[in-house]
Amino acid sequence: MSPLSSSRANPNDWPLFMASCAEAARDPRLRRFFAAGGPAPETPIGQASLVALDLETTGLDPGRHGIVSIGVLPFSLRRIRLSEKRYWVLNPPRTLTEKSVTLHRITHSEIASAPDLDDILDELLAVLAGRLAVVHYRNIERSFLDSAVRARLRERLMFPVIDTMQLEARLHRRRRWAWAKRLSGRKPLSIRLHESRQRYHLPPYPGHHALGDALATAELLQAQIANHYHPETPVGELWS
Amino acid sequence: MDIELLEIRDHLGRFAPFDHLSDVLLDAVVSQIEVSYFKAGSEILARDQETHELCYIRSGAVEMFRRSGSLYNRLSEGDIFGYSDLLRNKHVRFPVRAIEDTLIYFIPERIFERLCEEDDAFADFVEAGGSRLKMTVEQQRRESDMMMTRVRKLINRRPATIEAGASLQHAAQRMTDQGTTSVLVLSEPGEDWLRNFTDAQGHEWRLAGILTDRDFCTRVLAAGITPDTPVSEVMTEELLTVQSDESVYEAMLCMLRSNVHHLPVLHRRRPIGLLHLSDIVRYETHSSLYLVSNIFNQSSDKGLARLSADVRAAFVQLVAEGATSQMIGRALSTIGRSFTRRLLELGEARLGPPPVPYSFMALGSMARDEQTIITDQDNALVLDDRFEPGQHDDYFAALAKFVSDGLDACGYSYCKGDIMATNPRWRQPLRVWKEYFSTWIEEPNPKRLLDSSIFFDLDSVHGEEAFVEQLQDLVAEKASRSPLFLAAMARNARNRTPPLGFFRTFVMENDGKHNNSINLKRRGTAPLVDLIRVHAMACGSRSQNTFNRLDDIAAAKLLPEGVSDRLRYAFEFISMVRIRHQVLDIEAEREPDNNIEPENVSSSDRHHLKDAFEALSHAQKFLKFRYSTSSKSSLS
């Protein structure tokens, strides 16, 4: 049984999973990352070291598309510190599609001179190490990073995340009667980043920039905890 | 700078005091910001907690409270708070709570200190109280708009013209008839189409040249040329012209560069006026003086009434030139006095000389030299003590009516409270006035206090100045020695209070209620005038003007250090906001009033008005403490 599937069965096994990965990892960068671990499941969210993470990609399929940029912003429930922001433009091995170029406001020449993920992996993992990642829609961030690392190092990169989109889904999609509302033809609430932020009266930010979206995600988590959880809520109830 | 941070930078850059920061400093701010979300109802800063950050409201709204629990301020998007704590002792004085879901950008203390050190405007803005107002008030004084005013504003009549074949004598006669110092010379249309134009009658002309009074001296008389010589032989053919939409500044530069005193003003190719250097000088400095001299040139009350539109023009121009409220108040009061004096002269000419000497007395804003564009007439007649009602009153009643009607026609509407010389009660010999004033001071009651607040700003406009001076002396001597009267006046001066400030598009009252607009006279300048009058009377000042009274109060050391300066800047600032809004009304062809709507108040003006209101509010509280009757009156 792979460590990954065991973690899925019981989310509180993330520390165990990380520890076993640390032993198994061959690449020293990955080994250091896994060894740093992360908060224990019972850690209150108010005391956890968090890091907002956002990727912009050339498409939605990790098998066919590449990472164009990465935005990372360490934060806590109390404060998001812009001074600690990190941002990288990457040169993805797969060619960019025209659509994504307009989407990300990054030009071909910027990308042509950009490094490969492998070149910045050390710096990226150093920021992520020991912190609990926060993303909006984990299927992008986690899958793309995993897939990119696998292609380069033939190793897995998997870690726990708090997915703010999933938290919104829990609130609005999985409640009782949600199915009845759907049946009655009412449009389900959007749980996309921009629309989710609006529900908490957060200001509109221009989207589709990895750092901007990381900031937007971090603010959204602060708002979600303030409105629906508590600083004492254990991270184990939030991550996945 | 990264794109997503540009968005934050742009947001900051739209609001005071960040709107004037250099890009370098703004980047330094943005890169160090810390962000935090606060749910509606949650506490952002607790009383007495240590604080090391400036707080900027990115979205949402907050409330600040006094120690007593009463509302201190309500702030929204783009507002900052916490800076006075950073400048004071780094402990929170007014706790802050989110009243809506709010996103705060925290700016660390070291960045705040750097901004204060490297940007004077920022430092002035955040420094508590008076200095922020002071800076703004002094900056406004320096801003002039000679660069903005277009030449056509200075043109008030068509140019004198003459045909090229006419004689020099003919030209001189035309200049004399039209009272001009130059004449444009026109000929049949020529090859040079740039000089050709069609006049209002559809006739085609060529602008051939110009002839000035100077030419008559240098080229005609000095050269011994005869008067029957055609104009075309003497005129200047090389013409410098200016387009009607160019700036006054450009026109002035053009004259100075080429050393010419006359400049034809063209609309496209058609001459529409002739600008003389003196027109610019007059525009720049003396337009209200010209109005005054024009007033004294009028030979009828109807002629005076026709000048009332010029008053507004002079007012708008004074503001455009960057005059202070004191200069504007004095200019408009001088204009008002001139109308009054000229009407009295015309009245005397019609009714014959007065049977006994009199003084025509101005009250209220005209006496204080603080008139604005919207004003009614407050006046009275002080008559010689030899006045016999049966014999003389018909004359003075008729004179008062002539003046009052005339003033109304000139835009100084009748006083609603009937404080006018047409009211027999306010048309009395000097001894009766002395009785009035003595009784009001010795035995104040609500009606007498109200009268005192109007009549104790008094000045002679015409006639025996000594009458009014005696009354001024009486007030100065008696009031300062009457603690009961001062206490009663002080109580009255606290009746009209300023609002707390602004919140979004509303005026916010002390109880947190919202209003759509604010009357800046009733809630700002008038209460300031009232409270400064009380202090002025207490120190025996004979000044009538509010700024002069503040000088006397400062000299008497009646107020704590710095307070009279704060009041001065508060008065100047509120007055100027009121005046500038009246100019906006006039320019938009609305009837000017004393109301301002918060949506028309800029972000920095809001802060300054809040400071000014606070200065007034503090001063009103001090008034209560300084002139309380409870202990002092029982002792005396």
Tab-separated table of C-alpha atoms in Angstrom, chain B residues 126-289:
chain	number	residue	atom	x	y	z
B	126	VAL	CA	-0.122	62.704	10.627
B	127	GLU	CA	1.097	65.142	13.242
B	128	ALA	CA	-1.776	65.729	15.545
B	129	GLY	CA	-4.010	68.725	15.243
B	130	GLY	CA	-2.997	72.194	14.198
B	131	SER	CA	0.097	71.649	12.135
B	132	ARG	CA	-1.742	69.553	9.559
B	133	LEU	CA	-4.262	72.328	9.096
B	134	LYS	CA	-1.516	74.899	9.169
B	135	MET	CA	0.334	73.257	6.329
B	136	THR	CA	-2.764	73.007	4.184
B	137	VAL	CA	-3.851	76.529	4.901
B	138	GLU	CA	-0.448	77.900	3.986
B	139	GLN	CA	-0.172	75.804	0.873
B	140	GLN	CA	-3.524	77.028	-0.399
B	141	ARG	CA	-2.254	80.552	-0.049
B	142	ARG	CA	0.568	79.901	-2.487
B	143	GLU	CA	-1.462	78.357	-5.237
B	144	SER	CA	-2.480	80.746	-7.917
B	145	ASP	CA	-4.033	80.089	-11.259
B	146	MET	CA	-2.651	82.705	-13.568
B	147	MET	CA	-1.549	79.726	-15.638
B	148	MET	CA	-5.113	78.501	-15.922
B	149	THR	CA	-7.103	81.629	-16.653
B	150	ARG	CA	-7.765	82.228	-20.309
B	151	VAL	CA	-7.224	85.579	-21.966
B	152	ARG	CA	-10.849	85.908	-23.053
B	153	LYS	CA	-11.839	86.298	-19.398
B	154	LEU	CA	-10.072	89.642	-19.406
B	155	ILE	CA	-11.789	90.958	-22.508
B	156	ASN	CA	-14.873	93.016	-21.741
B	157	ARG	CA	-15.364	95.066	-24.892
B	158	ARG	CA	-14.831	95.029	-28.632
B	159	PRO	CA	-11.623	96.630	-29.875
B	160	ALA	CA	-11.739	100.144	-31.318
B	161	THR	CA	-11.165	99.933	-35.089
B	162	ILE	CA	-10.550	102.361	-37.925
B	163	GLU	CA	-10.074	102.013	-41.660
B	164	ALA	CA	-6.572	102.326	-43.026
B	165	GLY	CA	-7.443	105.348	-45.186
B	166	ALA	CA	-8.771	107.452	-42.299
B	167	SER	CA	-6.752	110.405	-41.042
B	168	LEU	CA	-4.633	110.367	-37.905
B	169	GLN	CA	-6.886	113.037	-36.416
B	170	HIS	CA	-9.904	110.831	-37.073
B	171	ALA	CA	-8.149	107.949	-35.333
B	172	ALA	CA	-7.272	110.136	-32.345
B	173	GLN	CA	-10.914	111.248	-32.088
B	174	ARG	CA	-12.131	107.657	-32.128
B	175	MET	CA	-9.678	106.647	-29.414
B	176	THR	CA	-10.804	109.608	-27.322
B	177	ASP	CA	-14.514	108.831	-27.862
B	178	GLN	CA	-14.078	105.191	-26.920
B	179	GLY	CA	-11.634	105.863	-24.122
B	180	THR	CA	-8.973	103.518	-25.491
B	181	THR	CA	-5.220	103.794	-25.787
B	182	SER	CA	-5.003	101.978	-29.112
B	183	VAL	CA	-6.955	101.274	-32.252
B	184	LEU	CA	-6.869	98.363	-34.721
B	185	VAL	CA	-6.442	99.373	-38.334
B	186	LEU	CA	-8.551	97.516	-40.928
B	187	SER	CA	-8.192	97.435	-44.705
B	188	GLU	CA	-9.707	95.585	-47.663
B	189	PRO	CA	-8.976	91.815	-47.650
B	190	GLY	CA	-5.527	91.064	-49.059
B	191	GLU	CA	-3.345	88.257	-50.358
B	192	ASP	CA	-2.175	87.278	-46.918
B	193	TRP	CA	-5.330	85.335	-45.990
B	194	LEU	CA	-4.065	84.694	-42.465
B	195	ARG	CA	-4.868	88.303	-41.673
B	196	ASN	CA	-8.298	88.244	-43.352
B	197	PHE	CA	-11.464	87.831	-41.336
B	198	THR	CA	-15.220	88.382	-41.503
B	199	ASP	CA	-16.802	90.698	-38.954
B	200	ALA	CA	-20.135	90.241	-37.184
B	201	GLN	CA	-21.941	92.018	-40.030
B	202	GLY	CA	-20.479	89.624	-42.608
B	203	HIS	CA	-18.058	92.204	-43.977
B	204	GLU	CA	-14.617	90.963	-45.035
B	205	TRP	CA	-11.591	92.779	-43.643
B	206	ARG	CA	-7.884	92.489	-43.340
B	207	LEU	CA	-6.249	93.237	-40.000
B	208	ALA	CA	-3.693	95.701	-41.293
B	209	GLY	CA	-2.039	96.988	-38.145
B	210	ILE	CA	-2.305	98.754	-34.831
B	211	LEU	CA	-1.921	102.362	-33.720
B	212	THR	CA	-1.289	103.275	-30.083
B	213	ASP	CA	-1.164	106.495	-28.094
B	214	ARG	CA	2.586	105.980	-27.869
B	215	ASP	CA	2.782	106.072	-31.698
B	216	PHE	CA	1.112	109.487	-31.653
B	217	CYS	CA	3.924	110.744	-29.484
B	218	THR	CA	6.907	109.091	-31.161
B	219	ARG	CA	5.866	108.791	-34.813
B	220	VAL	CA	3.468	111.675	-35.277
B	221	LEU	CA	4.329	114.613	-33.044
B	222	ALA	CA	8.054	113.923	-32.675
B	223	ALA	CA	8.351	113.406	-36.446
B	224	GLY	CA	6.231	116.474	-37.277
B	225	ILE	CA	3.645	114.559	-39.265
B	226	THR	CA	0.389	116.369	-39.978
B	227	PRO	CA	-2.990	115.202	-38.573
B	228	ASP	CA	-4.456	114.610	-42.024
B	229	THR	CA	-1.921	111.897	-42.884
B	230	PRO	CA	-3.603	108.487	-43.404
B	231	VAL	CA	-3.377	106.055	-40.502
B	232	SER	CA	-1.762	103.431	-42.712
B	233	GLU	CA	1.425	105.474	-42.967
B	234	VAL	CA	2.102	105.476	-39.241
B	235	MET	CA	0.600	102.251	-37.913
B	236	THR	CA	2.622	99.213	-36.840
B	237	GLU	CA	2.099	96.516	-39.418
B	238	GLU	CA	3.952	93.724	-37.692
B	239	LEU	CA	1.342	92.472	-35.326
B	240	LEU	CA	1.775	90.241	-32.331
B	241	THR	CA	-1.535	88.626	-31.455
B	242	VAL	CA	-2.822	86.179	-28.909
B	243	GLN	CA	-5.609	83.617	-29.261
B	244	SER	CA	-8.547	84.057	-26.927
B	245	ASP	CA	-8.089	80.629	-25.341
B	246	GLU	CA	-4.445	81.106	-24.451
B	247	SER	CA	-3.546	81.654	-20.815
B	248	VAL	CA	-3.165	85.052	-19.225
B	249	TYR	CA	0.286	83.931	-18.291
B	250	GLU	CA	1.202	83.338	-21.943
B	251	ALA	CA	-0.163	86.736	-22.915
B	252	MET	CA	1.848	88.420	-20.207
B	253	LEU	CA	5.032	86.608	-21.256
B	254	CYS	CA	4.412	87.635	-24.863
B	255	MET	CA	4.122	91.309	-23.885
B	256	LEU	CA	7.188	91.238	-21.681
B	257	ARG	CA	9.266	89.410	-24.300
B	258	SER	CA	8.450	91.814	-27.080
B	259	ASN	CA	8.111	94.918	-24.942
B	260	VAL	CA	4.637	95.753	-26.240
B	261	HIS	CA	1.791	97.025	-24.117
B	262	HIS	CA	-1.060	96.232	-26.486
B	263	LEU	CA	-1.984	92.791	-27.698
B	264	PRO	CA	-4.900	92.143	-30.082
B	265	VAL	CA	-6.895	89.122	-28.937
B	266	LEU	CA	-8.202	86.924	-31.741
B	267	HIS	CA	-10.825	84.255	-31.916
B	268	ARG	CA	-9.413	82.248	-34.827
B	269	ARG	CA	-8.677	85.195	-37.149
B	270	ARG	CA	-11.271	87.673	-35.898
B	271	PRO	CA	-10.141	90.325	-33.409
B	272	ILE	CA	-12.409	90.260	-30.370
B	273	GLY	CA	-10.518	92.543	-28.052
B	274	LEU	CA	-7.388	94.441	-27.248
B	275	LEU	CA	-5.454	93.486	-24.194
B	276	HIS	CA	-3.422	96.151	-22.426
B	277	LEU	CA	-0.704	95.282	-19.955
B	278	SER	CA	-2.702	97.122	-17.299
B	279	ASP	CA	-5.611	94.691	-17.888
B	280	ILE	CA	-3.350	91.902	-16.675
B	281	VAL	CA	-2.055	93.879	-13.743
B	282	ARG	CA	-5.608	94.774	-12.837
B	283	TYR	CA	-6.745	91.182	-13.176
B	284	GLU	CA	-3.900	89.937	-11.067
B	285	THR	CA	-4.226	92.259	-8.148
B	286	HIS	CA	-6.863	94.857	-8.277
B	287	SER	CA	-10.109	93.632	-9.683
B	288	SER	CA	-12.031	94.153	-6.448
B	289	LEU	CA	-10.473	97.606	-6.153
